[in-house]
Amino acid sequence: NHLSHDYSEFLRSKGLSKGSIRNYLADLSRFFSCYSSIFGTDFSPRIASPNLVVRYREYLKTESMPPATVRRYLATLKTFFQ
């Protein structure tokens, strides 16, 4: 996926460790999978909106995840959309 590759390069340029990059990419992959299952299509940055992040946060809360995990996933999206 070119988005993941571009994001990986961005993170590498920021000096993140390989482990951190791996975690960010896993979080992003989770978001892409969630998006595909909800909307039935692959994610495209052209259709990104603040509402999308709100919906993702609501979805994560239904998964009974610890608040720290939800914050981490949302932090990943924040850096991705920058």
Short mmCIF file of C-alpha atoms in Angstrom, two decimals, residues 9-69:
data_model
loop_
_atom_site.label_atom_id
_atom_site.label_comp_id
_atom_site.label_asym_id
_atom_site.label_seq_id
_atom_site.Cartn_x
_atom_site.Cartn_y
_atom_site.Cartn_z
CA GLU A 9 9.04 7.21 5.14
CA PHE A 10 7.54 10.23 6.93
CA LEU A 11 7.99 8.55 10.32
CA ARG A 12 11.54 7.52 9.45
CA SER A 13 12.32 11.14 8.49
CA LYS A 14 11.16 12.16 11.98
CA GLY A 15 13.75 9.85 13.51
CA LEU A 16 11.38 7.27 14.98
CA SER A 17 12.75 3.86 15.87
CA LYS A 18 11.92 0.77 13.83
CA GLY A 19 9.72 -0.49 16.65
CA SER A 20 7.75 2.75 16.81
CA ILE A 21 7.32 2.77 13.04
CA ARG A 22 6.10 -0.83 13.15
CA ASN A 23 3.54 0.11 15.81
CA TYR A 24 2.32 3.15 13.89
CA LEU A 25 1.95 1.06 10.73
CA ALA A 26 0.04 -1.65 12.61
CA ASP A 27 -2.31 1.02 14.00
CA LEU A 28 -2.80 2.49 10.54
CA SER A 29 -3.45 -0.95 9.08
CA ARG A 30 -6.13 -1.47 11.72
CA PHE A 31 -7.76 1.80 10.69
CA PHE A 32 -7.67 0.84 6.99
CA SER A 33 -9.25 -2.55 7.78
CA CYS A 34 -11.93 -0.94 9.90
CA TYR A 35 -12.67 1.59 7.17
CA SER A 36 -12.97 -1.14 4.54
CA SER A 37 -15.30 -3.23 6.67
CA ILE A 38 -17.57 -0.27 7.48
CA PHE A 39 -17.68 1.39 4.06
CA GLY A 40 -16.99 -1.57 1.77
CA THR A 41 -14.18 0.20 -0.04
CA ASP A 42 -10.52 1.02 0.43
CA PHE A 43 -9.59 4.19 2.27
CA SER A 44 -8.68 7.27 0.23
CA PRO A 45 -7.22 10.41 1.84
CA ARG A 46 -9.37 12.51 -0.50
CA ILE A 47 -12.47 11.60 1.49
CA ALA A 48 -10.97 12.06 4.97
CA SER A 49 -12.87 14.30 7.35
CA PRO A 50 -12.99 15.03 11.08
CA ASN A 51 -16.24 13.04 11.19
CA LEU A 52 -14.33 9.98 10.03
CA VAL A 53 -12.05 10.17 13.07
CA VAL A 54 -15.06 10.61 15.35
CA ARG A 55 -16.69 7.52 13.86
CA TYR A 56 -13.48 5.54 14.24
CA ARG A 57 -13.22 6.58 17.90
CA GLU A 58 -16.82 5.44 18.46
CA TYR A 59 -16.03 2.13 16.78
CA LEU A 60 -12.96 1.60 18.97
CA LYS A 61 -15.02 2.23 22.09
CA THR A 62 -17.47 -0.51 21.06
CA GLU A 63 -14.51 -2.91 20.95
CA SER A 64 -14.04 -2.53 24.73
CA MET A 65 -10.46 -1.35 24.34
CA PRO A 66 -8.61 0.32 27.17
CA PRO A 67 -8.69 4.13 26.91
CA ALA A 68 -4.88 4.23 26.46
CA THR A 69 -5.15 1.98 23.41
#
